[in-house]
Coordinates of C-alpha atoms in Angstrom, one line a residue:
M24 CA 188.6 322.5 204.0
I25 CA 188.4 324.3 207.2
P26 CA 191.0 327.0 206.6
M27 CA 190.6 327.7 203.0
R28 CA 187.0 331.2 203.4
P29 CA 188.2 334.9 205.5
A30 CA 186.5 336.6 207.7
A31 CA 184.1 330.7 203.9
S32 CA 183.0 330.3 200.3
L33 CA 185.2 333.1 202.8
P34 CA 185.9 335.4 204.5
S35 CA 186.1 337.0 203.8
A36 CA 186.9 336.6 205.8
L37 CA 189.6 337.3 202.9
R38 CA 189.5 342.4 198.1
T39 CA 192.7 344.2 198.8
V40 CA 196.0 343.8 196.9
K41 CA 195.3 340.5 195.2
H42 CA 196.1 341.9 191.7
R43 CA 199.8 341.8 192.7
L44 CA 199.6 338.1 193.4
L45 CA 197.7 337.5 190.2
K46 CA 200.8 338.6 188.3
M47 CA 202.2 335.3 189.7
R48 CA 198.8 333.6 189.2
V49 CA 198.6 332.6 192.9
S50 CA 196.1 335.2 194.2
T51 CA 193.1 332.9 193.9
A52 CA 194.7 330.3 196.0
M53 CA 195.7 332.9 198.5
R54 CA 192.3 334.3 198.5
G55 CA 190.8 330.9 199.2
T56 CA 192.2 331.1 202.7
V57 CA 190.1 334.1 203.3
A58 CA 186.9 332.2 202.0
L59 CA 186.3 330.6 205.4
A60 CA 185.7 333.7 207.5
G61 CA 182.0 333.8 208.5
V62 CA 180.4 336.7 210.4
C63 CA 177.2 336.9 212.4
L64 CA 175.6 334.3 214.7
T65 CA 172.5 334.1 216.8
I66 CA 173.8 331.7 219.4
P67 CA 174.2 333.1 223.0
T68 CA 177.7 333.6 224.3
A69 CA 179.1 330.9 226.5
A70 CA 182.7 330.1 227.6
D71 CA 182.5 326.4 228.6
S72 CA 183.5 323.9 225.9
V73 CA 181.7 320.6 225.6
S74 CA 183.2 317.8 227.7
A75 CA 183.2 314.9 225.2
P76 CA 185.3 315.6 222.1
P77 CA 183.5 315.1 218.8
S78 CA 185.1 313.1 216.0
A79 CA 186.8 315.0 213.2
A80 CA 184.0 314.0 210.8
E81 CA 181.3 315.3 213.2
L82 CA 183.1 318.6 213.8
L83 CA 183.7 319.2 210.1
A84 CA 180.1 318.5 209.3
R85 CA 179.1 321.2 211.8
V86 CA 181.6 323.7 210.3
V87 CA 180.3 323.0 206.8
E88 CA 176.7 323.5 208.0
R89 CA 177.7 326.9 209.7
A90 CA 179.4 328.0 206.5
K91 CA 176.0 328.1 204.7
G92 CA 174.7 331.7 204.5
E93 CA 178.1 333.2 205.3
S94 CA 177.5 336.0 202.8
D95 CA 174.3 337.1 204.6
R96 CA 176.1 337.1 208.0
E97 CA 179.0 339.1 206.5
A98 CA 176.5 341.7 205.2
A99 CA 174.8 341.7 208.6
F100 CA 178.1 342.5 210.3
K101 CA 178.8 345.4 208.0
A102 CA 175.3 346.7 208.6
R103 CA 175.5 346.5 212.4
Y104 CA 179.0 347.7 213.1
A105 CA 181.4 350.5 212.3
F106 CA 185.1 349.7 212.2
T107 CA 188.5 350.7 210.7
R108 CA 190.5 348.3 208.4
D109 CA 194.2 348.8 208.1
R110 CA 196.1 347.1 205.2
V111 CA 199.8 347.0 204.6
L112 CA 201.6 345.3 201.8
E113 CA 205.4 345.2 201.6
V114 CA 207.4 343.9 198.7
R115 CA 211.1 343.1 198.9
D116 CA 213.7 341.6 196.6
G117 CA 215.9 338.6 197.3
S118 CA 218.3 340.6 199.4
G119 CA 215.6 342.0 201.6
K120 CA 215.6 345.5 200.2
L121 CA 212.1 347.1 200.4
Q122 CA 210.9 347.8 196.9
K123 CA 207.4 349.0 197.6
R124 CA 205.1 349.6 200.6
D125 CA 201.4 350.2 200.3
A126 CA 199.5 351.2 203.5
R127 CA 195.9 352.1 203.7
R128 CA 193.2 352.8 206.3
L129 CA 189.6 352.2 205.4
E130 CA 186.7 353.6 207.5
H131 CA 183.4 351.8 207.5
K132 CA 180.2 353.2 208.9
P133 CA 176.8 351.5 208.4
A134 CA 175.2 354.9 207.9
Q135 CA 177.4 355.5 204.9
P136 CA 177.6 352.2 202.9
A137 CA 180.5 351.8 200.5
K138 CA 178.2 351.8 197.4
Q139 CA 177.1 355.3 198.4
S140 CA 180.3 356.8 199.5
G141 CA 182.6 355.0 197.1
S142 CA 185.4 355.0 199.6
T143 CA 185.7 351.3 200.1
Q144 CA 184.0 349.8 197.0
P145 CA 187.2 349.7 194.8
E146 CA 189.0 347.8 197.6
D147 CA 186.2 345.2 198.0
R148 CA 185.7 344.4 194.4
P149 CA 187.5 341.2 193.2
P150 CA 190.4 341.9 190.8
T151 CA 190.4 340.9 187.2
A152 CA 193.3 339.1 185.7
Q153 CA 194.1 338.1 182.1
T154 CA 194.2 334.3 181.8
G155 CA 194.7 333.0 178.3
G156 CA 193.5 336.3 176.9
K157 CA 190.2 336.2 178.8
P158 CA 189.3 338.1 182.0
R159 CA 189.3 336.0 185.1
A160 CA 188.3 337.3 188.5
Y161 CA 188.4 335.5 191.8
E162 CA 185.0 334.1 192.7
R163 CA 183.9 332.6 196.0
R164 CA 182.7 329.4 194.4
D165 CA 186.4 328.7 193.5
F166 CA 186.9 327.6 197.1
Q167 CA 183.4 326.6 198.3
L168 CA 183.6 325.2 201.9
D169 CA 181.9 321.9 201.4
H170 CA 182.5 318.2 201.8
D171 CA 184.4 318.0 198.5
L172 CA 186.9 320.6 199.6
I173 CA 187.3 318.9 203.0
A174 CA 187.9 315.5 201.3
R175 CA 191.2 316.9 200.0
F176 CA 192.7 316.7 203.5
R177 CA 193.4 314.3 206.3
F178 CA 192.4 315.5 209.8
D179 CA 193.7 314.4 213.1
P180 CA 191.3 313.9 216.0
P181 CA 190.2 317.2 217.6
Q182 CA 192.1 318.5 220.7
G183 CA 190.4 320.7 223.3
E184 CA 192.0 324.1 224.0
N185 CA 191.0 327.6 225.0
I186 CA 191.3 330.9 223.2
G187 CA 190.4 333.7 225.5
D188 CA 187.3 332.7 227.4
R189 CA 186.0 330.4 224.6
G190 CA 186.5 326.7 224.4
V191 CA 187.8 325.5 221.0
W192 CA 188.7 322.3 219.2
R193 CA 192.0 322.2 217.4
L194 CA 192.2 320.3 214.1
N195 CA 195.5 319.6 212.5
F196 CA 195.4 318.7 208.8
Q197 CA 197.5 317.5 205.9
P198 CA 196.9 316.9 202.2
A199 CA 195.1 313.6 201.6
V200 CA 197.3 311.1 200.0
D201 CA 194.5 309.9 197.7
G202 CA 193.1 313.4 197.1
P203 CA 192.4 314.9 193.7
S204 CA 195.3 315.4 191.4
G205 CA 196.8 318.9 191.0
A206 CA 195.7 319.8 187.5
G207 CA 195.0 323.5 187.9
I208 CA 196.7 326.2 190.0
N209 CA 194.0 325.9 192.7
E210 CA 194.4 322.2 192.9
R211 CA 198.2 322.4 193.0
F212 CA 198.1 324.7 196.0
L213 CA 195.5 322.7 197.8
S214 CA 197.5 319.5 197.3
K215 CA 200.5 321.0 199.1
I216 CA 198.9 322.8 202.1
A217 CA 198.9 321.8 205.7
G218 CA 198.1 323.5 209.0
S219 CA 195.7 323.8 211.9
A220 CA 192.3 325.2 212.4
W221 CA 190.6 326.1 215.7
V222 CA 186.9 325.7 215.9
D223 CA 184.6 327.3 218.5
A224 CA 183.2 324.5 220.6
L225 CA 179.7 326.1 220.8
D226 CA 179.3 328.2 217.6
H227 CA 181.3 325.9 215.3
E228 CA 182.9 328.9 213.7
L229 CA 186.5 329.2 212.9
V230 CA 188.5 331.1 215.5
R231 CA 192.0 330.8 214.1
V232 CA 193.6 329.3 211.0
E233 CA 197.3 328.6 210.3
I234 CA 198.4 327.2 207.0
Q235 CA 201.6 326.8 205.1
L236 CA 202.9 325.2 201.9
T237 CA 204.6 321.8 202.4
A238 CA 206.5 322.0 199.1
P239 CA 207.1 324.6 196.4
V240 CA 204.4 325.2 193.7
T241 CA 205.4 325.8 190.1
V242 CA 203.4 328.4 188.2
V243 CA 202.8 327.9 184.5
G244 CA 205.3 325.1 184.1
G245 CA 208.1 327.1 185.6
L246 CA 208.1 329.7 182.8
V247 CA 206.5 332.4 184.9
G248 CA 207.9 331.4 188.3
S249 CA 207.3 329.4 191.5
V250 CA 206.1 329.9 195.0
K251 CA 208.7 328.5 197.5
K252 CA 207.1 329.5 200.8
C253 CA 203.7 330.6 201.8
R254 CA 202.3 331.1 205.4
V255 CA 198.9 332.4 206.2
L256 CA 197.4 333.3 209.6
I257 CA 193.7 334.2 210.2
E258 CA 192.4 335.3 213.6
R259 CA 188.8 335.9 214.3
E260 CA 186.7 337.4 217.2
R261 CA 183.1 337.3 218.4
T262 CA 181.2 340.4 219.4
E263 CA 179.0 340.4 222.4
E264 CA 176.0 340.3 220.1
G265 CA 177.3 337.1 218.5
C266 CA 178.9 338.3 215.3
W267 CA 182.1 336.7 214.1
F268 CA 184.5 338.7 212.1
T269 CA 188.1 338.3 210.8
R270 CA 190.1 340.6 213.1
R271 CA 193.5 339.9 211.6
L272 CA 194.8 338.3 208.4
T273 CA 198.5 338.0 207.6
W274 CA 200.4 336.2 204.9
H275 CA 204.1 335.8 203.9
L276 CA 205.0 334.7 200.4
E277 CA 208.4 333.9 198.9
G278 CA 208.7 333.1 195.2
R279 CA 210.4 333.7 191.9
Q280 CA 208.9 335.6 188.9
F281 CA 211.0 335.0 185.8
F282 CA 214.5 335.5 187.2
S283 CA 213.8 337.7 190.2
T284 CA 213.1 336.7 193.7
R285 CA 210.2 338.4 195.4
V286 CA 209.1 338.4 199.0
M287 CA 205.7 339.7 200.0
D288 CA 204.2 340.4 203.5
F289 CA 200.6 341.5 203.9
V290 CA 198.7 342.5 207.1
E291 CA 195.0 343.3 207.3
E292 CA 193.5 344.2 210.7
I293 CA 190.1 345.3 211.7
Q294 CA 190.0 347.6 214.8
N295 CA 187.7 350.0 216.7
V296 CA 184.6 347.8 216.1
Q297 CA 181.6 349.7 217.4
S298 CA 177.9 348.9 217.2
A299 CA 175.9 351.2 215.0
E300 CA 173.5 351.8 217.8
T301 CA 176.2 353.6 219.8
L302 CA 177.2 355.9 216.9
S303 CA 176.3 359.6 217.0
P304 CA 173.8 360.5 214.3
E305 CA 175.2 362.2 211.2
P306 CA 174.5 365.9 211.1
V307 CA 171.7 366.9 208.7
A308 CA 172.6 369.4 206.1
G309 CA 170.5 372.6 206.2
P310 CA 168.4 373.7 203.3

């Protein structure tokens, strides 16, 4: 599936506040949206889109091929660029009253990797949840971008558009009528997701993804709760050197947990992207 990465087996593109969603047992499905966000490319920049539109099958095959090696491209982006990442999570009750707000800014510099500084490593580590008494963490293979995942959806013919100075193909999609049955929580979400994906005409990378639930999803047979609304937006950019990254990720979720209504809004944005080559060297400590 194109939009389900982040940021691709993704992105990624999108390691933040997923443990809160895991309380409703929906974080893995949400995180799957981020699993499509690839990062770095080696194709030269060009603004003109191709003249003849490809078929949906042809375009999807190119996207799946580009998704291979996404982890390496993500690592290359972090190694080549410094940036700031702002994350904000707001939780409200059914009346709209703000119950909790968590805002954070993370600084990333290639000269100081997260594993050495420890400043971002806790945020990037997948959360662990208890499922049936056993630890269960999100893993990228849960939403591998491949032909099996794409087979869950029906795609309309691509439509040519422009985003900025790049030509893109827009693909609208809906759940496949004859797709796999919704046995697990992942499958239940995938069987009720529709939206649009914009694919760069030259690089075959995702530029934008919009998805939403087409119907409520019950969690644990209705004993724990249900998700009534869910909207996700992923926006990605390409650096001059040909690296793609997830610039902005937002999602809105409305659901019930036991007898309480909960509304969640999350925004993650990467800003101040700067090549490591332009950074001032770190001062060397004296003896």
